[in-house]
Structures are given as structure tokens and as C-alpha cells.
mmCIF file with all atom_site columns, C-alpha atoms in Angstrom:
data_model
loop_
_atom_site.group_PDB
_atom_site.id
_atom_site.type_symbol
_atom_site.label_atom_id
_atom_site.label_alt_id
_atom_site.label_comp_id
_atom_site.label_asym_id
_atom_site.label_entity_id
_atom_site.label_seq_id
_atom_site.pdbx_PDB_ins_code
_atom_site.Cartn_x
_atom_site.Cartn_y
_atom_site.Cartn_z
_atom_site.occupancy
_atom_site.B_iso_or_equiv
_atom_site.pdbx_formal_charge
_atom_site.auth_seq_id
_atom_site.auth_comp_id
_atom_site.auth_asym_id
_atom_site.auth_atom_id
_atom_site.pdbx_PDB_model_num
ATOM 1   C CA . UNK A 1 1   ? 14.372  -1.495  -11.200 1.00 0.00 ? 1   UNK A CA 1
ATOM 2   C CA . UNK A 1 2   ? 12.716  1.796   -9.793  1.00 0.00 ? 2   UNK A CA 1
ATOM 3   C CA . UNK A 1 3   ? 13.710  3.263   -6.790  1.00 0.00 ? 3   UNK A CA 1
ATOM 4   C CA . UNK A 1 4   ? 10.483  2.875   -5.357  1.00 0.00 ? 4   UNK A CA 1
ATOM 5   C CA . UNK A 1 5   ? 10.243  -0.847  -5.657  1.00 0.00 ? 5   UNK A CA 1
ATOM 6   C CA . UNK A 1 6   ? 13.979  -1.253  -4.403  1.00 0.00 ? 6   UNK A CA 1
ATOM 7   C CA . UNK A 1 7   ? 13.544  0.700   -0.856  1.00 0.00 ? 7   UNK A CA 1
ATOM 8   C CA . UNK A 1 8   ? 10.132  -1.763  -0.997  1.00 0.00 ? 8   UNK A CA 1
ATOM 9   C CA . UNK A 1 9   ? 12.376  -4.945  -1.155  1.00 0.00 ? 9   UNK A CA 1
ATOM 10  C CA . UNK A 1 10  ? 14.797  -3.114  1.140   1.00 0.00 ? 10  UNK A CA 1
ATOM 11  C CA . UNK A 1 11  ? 12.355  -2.254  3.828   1.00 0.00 ? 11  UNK A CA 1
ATOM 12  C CA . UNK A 1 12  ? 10.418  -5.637  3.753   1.00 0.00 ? 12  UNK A CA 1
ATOM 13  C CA . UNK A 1 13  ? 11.519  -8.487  6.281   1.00 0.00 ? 13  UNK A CA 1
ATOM 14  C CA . UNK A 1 14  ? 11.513  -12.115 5.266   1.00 0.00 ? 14  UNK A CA 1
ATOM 15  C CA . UNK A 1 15  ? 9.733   -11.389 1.758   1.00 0.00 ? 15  UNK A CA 1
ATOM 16  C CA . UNK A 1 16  ? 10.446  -14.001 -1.131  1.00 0.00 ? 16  UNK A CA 1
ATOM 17  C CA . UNK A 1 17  ? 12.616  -13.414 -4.531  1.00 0.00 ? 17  UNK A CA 1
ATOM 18  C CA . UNK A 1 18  ? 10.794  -12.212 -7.649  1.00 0.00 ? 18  UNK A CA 1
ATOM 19  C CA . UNK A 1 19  ? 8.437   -9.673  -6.089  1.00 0.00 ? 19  UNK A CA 1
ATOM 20  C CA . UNK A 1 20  ? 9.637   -6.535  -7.785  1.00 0.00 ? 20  UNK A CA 1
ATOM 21  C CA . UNK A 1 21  ? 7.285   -7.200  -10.620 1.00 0.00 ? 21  UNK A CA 1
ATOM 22  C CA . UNK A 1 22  ? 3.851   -7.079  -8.631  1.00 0.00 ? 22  UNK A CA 1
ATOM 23  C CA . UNK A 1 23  ? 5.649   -4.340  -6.206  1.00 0.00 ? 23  UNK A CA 1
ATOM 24  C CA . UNK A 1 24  ? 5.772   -2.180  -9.481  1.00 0.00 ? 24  UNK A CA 1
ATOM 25  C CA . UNK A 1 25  ? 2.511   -2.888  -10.790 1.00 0.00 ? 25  UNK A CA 1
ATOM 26  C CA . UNK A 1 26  ? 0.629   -2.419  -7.487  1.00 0.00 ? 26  UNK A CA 1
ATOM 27  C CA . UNK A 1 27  ? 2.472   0.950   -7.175  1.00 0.00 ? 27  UNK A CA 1
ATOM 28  C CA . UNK A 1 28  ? 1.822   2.015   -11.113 1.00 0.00 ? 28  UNK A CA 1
ATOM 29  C CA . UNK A 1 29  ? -1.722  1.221   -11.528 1.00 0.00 ? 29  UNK A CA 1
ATOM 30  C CA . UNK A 1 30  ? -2.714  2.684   -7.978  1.00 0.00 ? 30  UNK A CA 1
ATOM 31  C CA . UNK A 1 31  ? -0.667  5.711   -8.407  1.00 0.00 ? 31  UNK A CA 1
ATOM 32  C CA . UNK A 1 32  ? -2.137  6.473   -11.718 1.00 0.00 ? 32  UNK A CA 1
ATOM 33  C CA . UNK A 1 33  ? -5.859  5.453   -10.172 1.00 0.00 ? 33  UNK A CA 1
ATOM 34  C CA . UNK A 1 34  ? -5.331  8.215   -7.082  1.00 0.00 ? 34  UNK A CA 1
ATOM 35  C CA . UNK A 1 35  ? -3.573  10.947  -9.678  1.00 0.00 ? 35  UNK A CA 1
ATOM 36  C CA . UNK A 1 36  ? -6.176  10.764  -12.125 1.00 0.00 ? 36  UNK A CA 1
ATOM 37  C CA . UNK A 1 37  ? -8.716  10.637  -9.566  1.00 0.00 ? 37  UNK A CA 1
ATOM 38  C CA . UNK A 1 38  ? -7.144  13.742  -6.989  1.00 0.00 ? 38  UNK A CA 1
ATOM 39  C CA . UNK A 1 39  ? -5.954  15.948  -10.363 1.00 0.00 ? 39  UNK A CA 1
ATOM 40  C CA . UNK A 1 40  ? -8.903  15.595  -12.784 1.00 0.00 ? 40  UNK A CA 1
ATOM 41  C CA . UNK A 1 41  ? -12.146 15.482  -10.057 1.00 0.00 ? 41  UNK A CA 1
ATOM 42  C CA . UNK A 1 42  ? -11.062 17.260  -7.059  1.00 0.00 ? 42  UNK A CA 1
ATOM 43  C CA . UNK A 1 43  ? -8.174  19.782  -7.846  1.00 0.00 ? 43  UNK A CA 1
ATOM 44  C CA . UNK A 1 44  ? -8.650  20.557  -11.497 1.00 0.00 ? 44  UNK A CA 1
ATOM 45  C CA . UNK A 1 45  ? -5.704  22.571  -12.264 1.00 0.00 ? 45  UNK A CA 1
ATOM 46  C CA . UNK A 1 46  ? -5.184  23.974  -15.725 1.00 0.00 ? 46  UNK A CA 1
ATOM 47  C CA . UNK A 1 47  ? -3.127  22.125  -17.477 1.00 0.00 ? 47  UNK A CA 1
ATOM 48  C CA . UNK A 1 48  ? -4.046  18.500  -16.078 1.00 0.00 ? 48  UNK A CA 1
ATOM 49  C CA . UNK A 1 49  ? -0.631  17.654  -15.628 1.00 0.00 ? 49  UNK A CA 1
ATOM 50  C CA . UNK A 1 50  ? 0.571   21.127  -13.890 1.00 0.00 ? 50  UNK A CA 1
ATOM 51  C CA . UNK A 1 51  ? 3.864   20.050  -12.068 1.00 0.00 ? 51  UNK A CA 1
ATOM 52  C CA . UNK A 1 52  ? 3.682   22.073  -9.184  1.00 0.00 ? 52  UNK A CA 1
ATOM 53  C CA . UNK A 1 53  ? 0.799   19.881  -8.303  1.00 0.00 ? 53  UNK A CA 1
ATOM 54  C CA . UNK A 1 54  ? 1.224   16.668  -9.449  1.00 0.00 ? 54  UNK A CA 1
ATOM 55  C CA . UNK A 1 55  ? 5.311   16.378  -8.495  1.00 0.00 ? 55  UNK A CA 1
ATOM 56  C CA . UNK A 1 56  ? 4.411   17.242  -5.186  1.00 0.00 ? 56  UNK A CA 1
ATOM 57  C CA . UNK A 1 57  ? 1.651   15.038  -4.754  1.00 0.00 ? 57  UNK A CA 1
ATOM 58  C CA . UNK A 1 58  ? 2.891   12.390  -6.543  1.00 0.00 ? 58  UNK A CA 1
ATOM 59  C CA . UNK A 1 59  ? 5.954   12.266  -3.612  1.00 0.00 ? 59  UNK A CA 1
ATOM 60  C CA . UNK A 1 60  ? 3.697   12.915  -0.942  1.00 0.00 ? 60  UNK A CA 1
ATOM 61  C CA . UNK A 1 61  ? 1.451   9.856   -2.374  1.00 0.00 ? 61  UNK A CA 1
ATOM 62  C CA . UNK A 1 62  ? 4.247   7.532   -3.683  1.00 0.00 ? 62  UNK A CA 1
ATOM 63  C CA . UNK A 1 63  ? 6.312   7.641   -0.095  1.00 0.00 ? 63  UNK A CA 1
ATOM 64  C CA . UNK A 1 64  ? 3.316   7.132   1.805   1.00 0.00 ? 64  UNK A CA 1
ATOM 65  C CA . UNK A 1 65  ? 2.664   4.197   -0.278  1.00 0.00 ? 65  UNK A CA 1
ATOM 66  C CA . UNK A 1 66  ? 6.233   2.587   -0.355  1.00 0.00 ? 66  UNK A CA 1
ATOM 67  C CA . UNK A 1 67  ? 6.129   2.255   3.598   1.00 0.00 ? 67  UNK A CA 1
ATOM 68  C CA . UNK A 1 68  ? 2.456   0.752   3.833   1.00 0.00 ? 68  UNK A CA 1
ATOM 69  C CA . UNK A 1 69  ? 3.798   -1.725  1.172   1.00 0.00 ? 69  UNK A CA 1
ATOM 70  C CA . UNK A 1 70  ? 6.715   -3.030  3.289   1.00 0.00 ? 70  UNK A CA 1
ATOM 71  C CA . UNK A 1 71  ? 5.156   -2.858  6.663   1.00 0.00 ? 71  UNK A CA 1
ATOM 72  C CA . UNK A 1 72  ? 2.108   -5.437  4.985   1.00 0.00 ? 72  UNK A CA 1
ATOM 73  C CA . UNK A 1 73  ? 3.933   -7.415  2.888   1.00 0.00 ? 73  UNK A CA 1
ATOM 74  C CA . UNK A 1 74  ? 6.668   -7.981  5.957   1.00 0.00 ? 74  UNK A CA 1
ATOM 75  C CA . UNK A 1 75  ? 3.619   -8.595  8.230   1.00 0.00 ? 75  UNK A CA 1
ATOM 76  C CA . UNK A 1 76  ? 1.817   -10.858 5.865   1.00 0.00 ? 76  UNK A CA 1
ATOM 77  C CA . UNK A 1 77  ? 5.357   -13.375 5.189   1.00 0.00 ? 77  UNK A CA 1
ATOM 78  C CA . UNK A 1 78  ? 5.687   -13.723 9.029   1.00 0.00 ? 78  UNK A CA 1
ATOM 79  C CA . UNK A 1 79  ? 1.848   -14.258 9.572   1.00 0.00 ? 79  UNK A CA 1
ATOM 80  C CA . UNK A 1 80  ? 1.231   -17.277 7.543   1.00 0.00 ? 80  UNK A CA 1
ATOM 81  C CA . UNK A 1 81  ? 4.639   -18.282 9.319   1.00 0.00 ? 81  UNK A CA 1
ATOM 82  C CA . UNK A 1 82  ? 3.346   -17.938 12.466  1.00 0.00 ? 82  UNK A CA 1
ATOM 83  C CA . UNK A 1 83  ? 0.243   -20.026 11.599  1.00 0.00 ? 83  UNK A CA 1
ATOM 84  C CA . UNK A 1 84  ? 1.927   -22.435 9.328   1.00 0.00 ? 84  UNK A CA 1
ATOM 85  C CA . UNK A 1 85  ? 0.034   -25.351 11.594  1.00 0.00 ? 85  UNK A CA 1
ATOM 86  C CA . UNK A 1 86  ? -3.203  -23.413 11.236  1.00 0.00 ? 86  UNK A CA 1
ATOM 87  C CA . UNK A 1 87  ? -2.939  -22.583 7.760   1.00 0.00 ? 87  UNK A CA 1
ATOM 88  C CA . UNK A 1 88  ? -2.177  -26.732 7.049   1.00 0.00 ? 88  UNK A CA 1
ATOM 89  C CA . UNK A 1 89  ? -4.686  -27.943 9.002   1.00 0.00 ? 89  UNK A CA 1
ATOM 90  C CA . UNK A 1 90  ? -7.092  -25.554 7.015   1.00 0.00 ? 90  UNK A CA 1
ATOM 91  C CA . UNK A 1 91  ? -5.968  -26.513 4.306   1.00 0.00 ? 91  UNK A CA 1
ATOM 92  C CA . UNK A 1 92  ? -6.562  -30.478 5.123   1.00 0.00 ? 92  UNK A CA 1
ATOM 93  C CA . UNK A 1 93  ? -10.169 -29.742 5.995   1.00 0.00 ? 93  UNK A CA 1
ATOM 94  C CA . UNK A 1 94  ? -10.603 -28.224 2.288   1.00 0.00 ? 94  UNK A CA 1
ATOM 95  C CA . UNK A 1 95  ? -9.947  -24.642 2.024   1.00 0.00 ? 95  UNK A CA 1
ATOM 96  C CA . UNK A 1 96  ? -8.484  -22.886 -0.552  1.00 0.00 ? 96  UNK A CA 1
ATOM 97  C CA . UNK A 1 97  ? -5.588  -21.330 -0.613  1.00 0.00 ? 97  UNK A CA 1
ATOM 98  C CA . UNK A 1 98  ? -7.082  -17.729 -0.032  1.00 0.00 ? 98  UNK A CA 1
ATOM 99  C CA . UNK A 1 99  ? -9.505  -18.828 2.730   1.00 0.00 ? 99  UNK A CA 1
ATOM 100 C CA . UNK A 1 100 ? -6.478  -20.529 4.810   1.00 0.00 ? 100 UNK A CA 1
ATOM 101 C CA . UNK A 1 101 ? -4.335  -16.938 3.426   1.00 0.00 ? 101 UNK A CA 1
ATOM 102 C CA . UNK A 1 102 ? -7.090  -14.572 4.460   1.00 0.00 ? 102 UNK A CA 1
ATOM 103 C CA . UNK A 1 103 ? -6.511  -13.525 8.400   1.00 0.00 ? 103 UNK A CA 1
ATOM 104 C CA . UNK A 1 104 ? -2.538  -12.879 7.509   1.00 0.00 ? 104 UNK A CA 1
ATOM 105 C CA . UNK A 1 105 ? -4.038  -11.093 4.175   1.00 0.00 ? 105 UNK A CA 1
ATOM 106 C CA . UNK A 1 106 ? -6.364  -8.651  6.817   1.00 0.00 ? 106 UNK A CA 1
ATOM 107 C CA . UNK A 1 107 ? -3.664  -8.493  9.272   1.00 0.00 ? 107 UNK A CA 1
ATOM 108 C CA . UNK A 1 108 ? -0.915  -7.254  7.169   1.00 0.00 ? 108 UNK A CA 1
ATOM 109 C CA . UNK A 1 109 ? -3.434  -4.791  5.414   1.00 0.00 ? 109 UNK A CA 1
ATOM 110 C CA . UNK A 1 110 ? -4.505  -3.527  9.155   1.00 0.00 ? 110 UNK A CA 1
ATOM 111 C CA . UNK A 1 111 ? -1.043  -3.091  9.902   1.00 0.00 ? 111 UNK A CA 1
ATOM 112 C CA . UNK A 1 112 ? 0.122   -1.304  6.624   1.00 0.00 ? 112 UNK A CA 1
ATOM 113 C CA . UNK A 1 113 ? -2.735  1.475   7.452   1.00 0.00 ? 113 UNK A CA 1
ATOM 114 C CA . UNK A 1 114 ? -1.122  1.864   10.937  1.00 0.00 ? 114 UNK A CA 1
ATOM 115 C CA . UNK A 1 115 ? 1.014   4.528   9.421   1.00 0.00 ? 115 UNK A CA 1
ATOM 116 C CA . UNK A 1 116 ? -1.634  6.180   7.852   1.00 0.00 ? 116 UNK A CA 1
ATOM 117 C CA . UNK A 1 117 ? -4.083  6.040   10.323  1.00 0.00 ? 117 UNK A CA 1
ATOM 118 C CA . UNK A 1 118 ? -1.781  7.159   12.797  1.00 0.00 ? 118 UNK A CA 1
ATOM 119 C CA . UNK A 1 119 ? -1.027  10.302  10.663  1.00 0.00 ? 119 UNK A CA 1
ATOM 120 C CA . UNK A 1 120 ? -4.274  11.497  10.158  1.00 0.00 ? 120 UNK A CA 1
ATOM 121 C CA . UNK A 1 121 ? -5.041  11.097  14.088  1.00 0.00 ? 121 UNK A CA 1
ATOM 122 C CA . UNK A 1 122 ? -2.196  14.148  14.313  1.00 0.00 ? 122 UNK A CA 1
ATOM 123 C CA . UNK A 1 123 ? -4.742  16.897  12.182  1.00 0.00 ? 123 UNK A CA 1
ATOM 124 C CA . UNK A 1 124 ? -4.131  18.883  15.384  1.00 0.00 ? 124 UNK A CA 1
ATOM 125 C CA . UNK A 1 125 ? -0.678  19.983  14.276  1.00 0.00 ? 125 UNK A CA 1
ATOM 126 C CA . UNK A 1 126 ? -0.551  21.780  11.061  1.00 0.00 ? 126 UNK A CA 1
ATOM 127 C CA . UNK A 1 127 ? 1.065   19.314  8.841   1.00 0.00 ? 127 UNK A CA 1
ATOM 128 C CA . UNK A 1 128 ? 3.892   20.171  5.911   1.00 0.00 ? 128 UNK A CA 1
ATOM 129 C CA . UNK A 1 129 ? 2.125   21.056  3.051   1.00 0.00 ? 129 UNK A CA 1
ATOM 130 C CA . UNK A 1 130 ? -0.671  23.127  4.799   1.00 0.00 ? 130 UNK A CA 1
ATOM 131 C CA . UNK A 1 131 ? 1.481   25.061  6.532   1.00 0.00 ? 131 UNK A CA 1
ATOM 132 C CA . UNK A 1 132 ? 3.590   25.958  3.193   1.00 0.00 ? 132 UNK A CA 1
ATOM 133 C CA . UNK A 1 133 ? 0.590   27.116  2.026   1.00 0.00 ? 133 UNK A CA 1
ATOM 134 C CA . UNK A 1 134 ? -0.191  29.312  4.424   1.00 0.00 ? 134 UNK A CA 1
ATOM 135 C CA . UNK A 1 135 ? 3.599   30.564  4.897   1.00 0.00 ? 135 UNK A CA 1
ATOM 136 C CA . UNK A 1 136 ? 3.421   31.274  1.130   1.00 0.00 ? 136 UNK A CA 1
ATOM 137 C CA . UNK A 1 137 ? 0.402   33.820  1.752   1.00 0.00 ? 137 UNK A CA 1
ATOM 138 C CA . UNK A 1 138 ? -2.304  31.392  0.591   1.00 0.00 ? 138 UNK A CA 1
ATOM 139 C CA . UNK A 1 139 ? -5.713  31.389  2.498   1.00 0.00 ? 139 UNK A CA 1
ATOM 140 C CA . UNK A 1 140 ? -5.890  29.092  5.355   1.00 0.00 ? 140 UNK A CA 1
ATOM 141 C CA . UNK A 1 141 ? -9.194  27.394  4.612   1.00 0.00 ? 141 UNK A CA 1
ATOM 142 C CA . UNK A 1 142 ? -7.874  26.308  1.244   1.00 0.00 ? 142 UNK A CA 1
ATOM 143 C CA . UNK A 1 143 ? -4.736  25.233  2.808   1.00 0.00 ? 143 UNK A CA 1
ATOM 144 C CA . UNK A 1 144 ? -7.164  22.843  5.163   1.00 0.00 ? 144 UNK A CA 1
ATOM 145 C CA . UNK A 1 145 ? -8.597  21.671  2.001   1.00 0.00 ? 145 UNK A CA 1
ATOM 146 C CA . UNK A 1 146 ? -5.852  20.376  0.279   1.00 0.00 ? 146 UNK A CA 1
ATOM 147 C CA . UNK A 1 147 ? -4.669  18.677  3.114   1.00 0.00 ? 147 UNK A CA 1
ATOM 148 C CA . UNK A 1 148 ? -7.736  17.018  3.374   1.00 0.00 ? 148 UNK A CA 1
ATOM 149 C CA . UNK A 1 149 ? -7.500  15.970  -0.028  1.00 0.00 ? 149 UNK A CA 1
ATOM 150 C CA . UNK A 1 150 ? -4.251  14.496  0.452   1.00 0.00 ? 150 UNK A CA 1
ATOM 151 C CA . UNK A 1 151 ? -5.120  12.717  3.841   1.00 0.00 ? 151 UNK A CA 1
ATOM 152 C CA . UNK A 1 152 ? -7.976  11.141  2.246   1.00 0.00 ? 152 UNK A CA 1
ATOM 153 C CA . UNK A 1 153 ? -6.239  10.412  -0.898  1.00 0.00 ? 153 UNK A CA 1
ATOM 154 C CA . UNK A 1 154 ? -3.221  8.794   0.911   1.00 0.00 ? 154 UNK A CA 1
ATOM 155 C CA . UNK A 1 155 ? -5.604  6.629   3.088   1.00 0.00 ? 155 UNK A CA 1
ATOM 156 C CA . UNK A 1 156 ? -7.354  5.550   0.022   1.00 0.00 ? 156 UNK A CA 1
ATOM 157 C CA . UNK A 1 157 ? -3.696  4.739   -1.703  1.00 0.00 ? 157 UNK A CA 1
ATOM 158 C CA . UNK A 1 158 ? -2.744  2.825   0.895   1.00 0.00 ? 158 UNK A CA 1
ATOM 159 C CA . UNK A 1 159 ? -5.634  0.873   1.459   1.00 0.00 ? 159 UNK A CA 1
ATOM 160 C CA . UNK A 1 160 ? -6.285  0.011   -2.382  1.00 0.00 ? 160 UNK A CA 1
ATOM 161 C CA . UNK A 1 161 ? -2.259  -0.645  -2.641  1.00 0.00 ? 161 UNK A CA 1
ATOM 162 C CA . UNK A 1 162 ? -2.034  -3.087  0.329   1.00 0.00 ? 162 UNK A CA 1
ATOM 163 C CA . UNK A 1 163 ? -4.814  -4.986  -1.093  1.00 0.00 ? 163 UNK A CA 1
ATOM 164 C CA . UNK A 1 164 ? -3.664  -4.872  -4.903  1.00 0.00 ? 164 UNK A CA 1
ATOM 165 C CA . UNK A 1 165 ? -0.201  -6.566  -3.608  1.00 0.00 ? 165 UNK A CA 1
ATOM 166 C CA . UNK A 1 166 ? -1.559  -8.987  -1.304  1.00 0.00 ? 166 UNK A CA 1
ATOM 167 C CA . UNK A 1 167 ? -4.050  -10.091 -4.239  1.00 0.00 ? 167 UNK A CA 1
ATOM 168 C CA . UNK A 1 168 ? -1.116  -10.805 -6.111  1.00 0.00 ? 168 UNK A CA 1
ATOM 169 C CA . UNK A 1 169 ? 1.630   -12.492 -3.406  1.00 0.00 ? 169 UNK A CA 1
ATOM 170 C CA . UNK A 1 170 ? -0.735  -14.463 -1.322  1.00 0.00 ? 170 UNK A CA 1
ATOM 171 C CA . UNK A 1 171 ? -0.212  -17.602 -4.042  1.00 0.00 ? 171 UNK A CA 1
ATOM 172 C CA . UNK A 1 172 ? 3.754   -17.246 -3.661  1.00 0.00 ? 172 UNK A CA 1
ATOM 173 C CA . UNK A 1 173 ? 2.878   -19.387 0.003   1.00 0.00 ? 173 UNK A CA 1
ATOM 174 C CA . UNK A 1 174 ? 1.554   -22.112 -1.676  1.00 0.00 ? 174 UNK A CA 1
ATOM 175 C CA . UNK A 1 175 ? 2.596   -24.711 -4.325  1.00 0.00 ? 175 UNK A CA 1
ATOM 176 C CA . UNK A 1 176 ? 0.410   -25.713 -7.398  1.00 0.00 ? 176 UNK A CA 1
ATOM 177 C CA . UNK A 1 177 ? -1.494  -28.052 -5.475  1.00 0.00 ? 177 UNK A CA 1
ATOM 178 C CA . UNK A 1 178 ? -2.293  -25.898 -2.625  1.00 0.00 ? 178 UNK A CA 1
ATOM 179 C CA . UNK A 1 179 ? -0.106  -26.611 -0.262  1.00 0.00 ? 179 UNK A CA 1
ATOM 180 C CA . UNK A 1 180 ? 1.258   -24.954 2.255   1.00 0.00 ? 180 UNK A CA 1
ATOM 181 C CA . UNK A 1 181 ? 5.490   -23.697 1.415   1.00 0.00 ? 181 UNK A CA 1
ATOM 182 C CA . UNK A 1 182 ? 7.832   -21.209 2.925   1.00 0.00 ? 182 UNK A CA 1
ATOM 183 C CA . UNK A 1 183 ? 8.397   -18.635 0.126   1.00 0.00 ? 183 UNK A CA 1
ATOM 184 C CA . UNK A 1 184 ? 12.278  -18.946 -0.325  1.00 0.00 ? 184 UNK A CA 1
ATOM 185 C CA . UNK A 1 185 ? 13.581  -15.478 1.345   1.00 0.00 ? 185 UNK A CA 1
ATOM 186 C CA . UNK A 1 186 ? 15.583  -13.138 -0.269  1.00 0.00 ? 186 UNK A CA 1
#
């Protein structure tokens, strides 16, 4: 397994077996998505893969990403526990599986952004990487700039990786024939 997928399952409360597979996919194809996206249309460095850009941002992005991804899936496994009785009864008047799965699917998103959302509320302060920049004698206003960048980006990552995963786990609460089952914790 990779590291990043293990402090996942590690972090995570009360999430089923067998997740490390779309843990690892929701991390690789939205890392690659923001990387390609932050490197190649807003940064541009020369070469595309320049390491002293893309390491850093790549941990900045990737640990950002690994707590979003345990706070929702943990949130989402003990939301559709909490409404098991809602979820059935749902479920008996006809919904699918992703209609009765939806509010824990939003809540555990709204909660993995927490993090995020609560980080770019503290702009004030002169976070890590801008103030490296201008330690290192670099001017200020691009300093502001690429923190911006990575602010948005890691909002972005989070958002499109809480989604991606809950896409894929949402089914692991319900049996072939749509009903309601507690995912066998780990």
C-alpha cells in the first residue's frame, strides 16, 4: 500500500475493509488532475516537471488531501448510521440507494472542507510557503500569488477528492438489492 492511503485508513473512524483501492484512485487521478492543472496553466515552469515545484506542491496538496479524506469518509460511515431508520424507511418508499445516501454524502463532503475552509479564513497570517518566499529574497506580491494558487488549488483538491471517494463508497452501505447494511468495520 502507499503511505498516503494507510494514514487514510488510519485516520478514518468506523470505515469498512477493502477501501484502500478507491482511497488510491481518488487520491491518483485528483492529484494528477490539480498537478497538471496548477503546473502546466498557472505556474508554467520550465521543465514541466521542475522538482522544486512540483515536490513541494505535491506535499502541500497530497497532505491536505489525506485529512479531508478521513474526516468525510469517517463522517459519512457514522451518518448513514445515525439515520439507519431514515435511510430504511427511504428506501421502503422507493428510493435508490444514492437518494436515501445523499444528505450523509453532502454532510461528510461539508465536513471534509472544514479543514480547508478553515485555513483559508487565516490569509491574515502569512502562511509557510509565502513567507519562505519572501525570507528567501523573493518579491512579496509573487509570494501572495502562489499562495493563492495553492489555497485555491487545495480547496479545489479537496472538494473534487471528497466527492470522487464518496462516488465510489456510498454502495459499500447497501447490499445488491438495495438494502440498507452496516459496512463490516475494520
Amino acid at each position: 500500500r502507499v503511505a498516503a492511503v494507510q494514514i487514510v485508513m488510519s485516520r478514518a473512524r468506523g470505515i469498512p475493509k477493502g477501501l484502500a483501492g478507491p482511497i488510491f484512485l481518488s487520491l491518483v487521478i485528483t492529484m494528477l488532475l490539480m498537478l497538471a492543472l496548477v503546473t502546466e496553466l498557472i505556474v508554467r515552469p520550465h521543465p514541466w516537471y521542475a522538482p522544486q515545484l512540483v515536490v513541494p506542491l505535491t506535499g502541500m496538496l497530497l497532505g491536505n488531501t489525506v485529512s479531508a479524506l478521513a474526516v468525510g469518509l469517517s463522517r459519512f460511515y457514522e451518518s448513514m448510521e445515525e439515520r439507519r431508520d431514515e435511510v430504511d424507511m427511504m428506501l421502503a418508499l422507493g428510493a435508490t440507494a444514492w437518494e436515501s445516501a445523499r444528505p450523509s454524502v453532502i454532510s461528510s463532503i461539508r465536513l471534509g472542507l472544514l479543514p480547508t475552509t478553515a485555513s483559508l479564513a487565516s490569509i491574515v497570517t502569512i502562511p509557510g510557503m509565502m513567507a519562505g518566499q519572501v525570507i528567501a529574497g523573493g518579491d512579496p506580491l509573487n509570494a501572495a500569488k502562489y499562495q493563492f494558487v495553492v489555497f485555491g488549488a487545495i480547496a479545489a483538491l479537496t472538494l473534487l477528492a471528497d466527492g470522487l471517494i464518496m462516488a465510489m463508497v456510498y454502495r459499500t452501505c447497501f447490499t445488491t438489492d438495495d438494502q440498507y447494511q452496516t459496512p463490516k468495520a475494520r
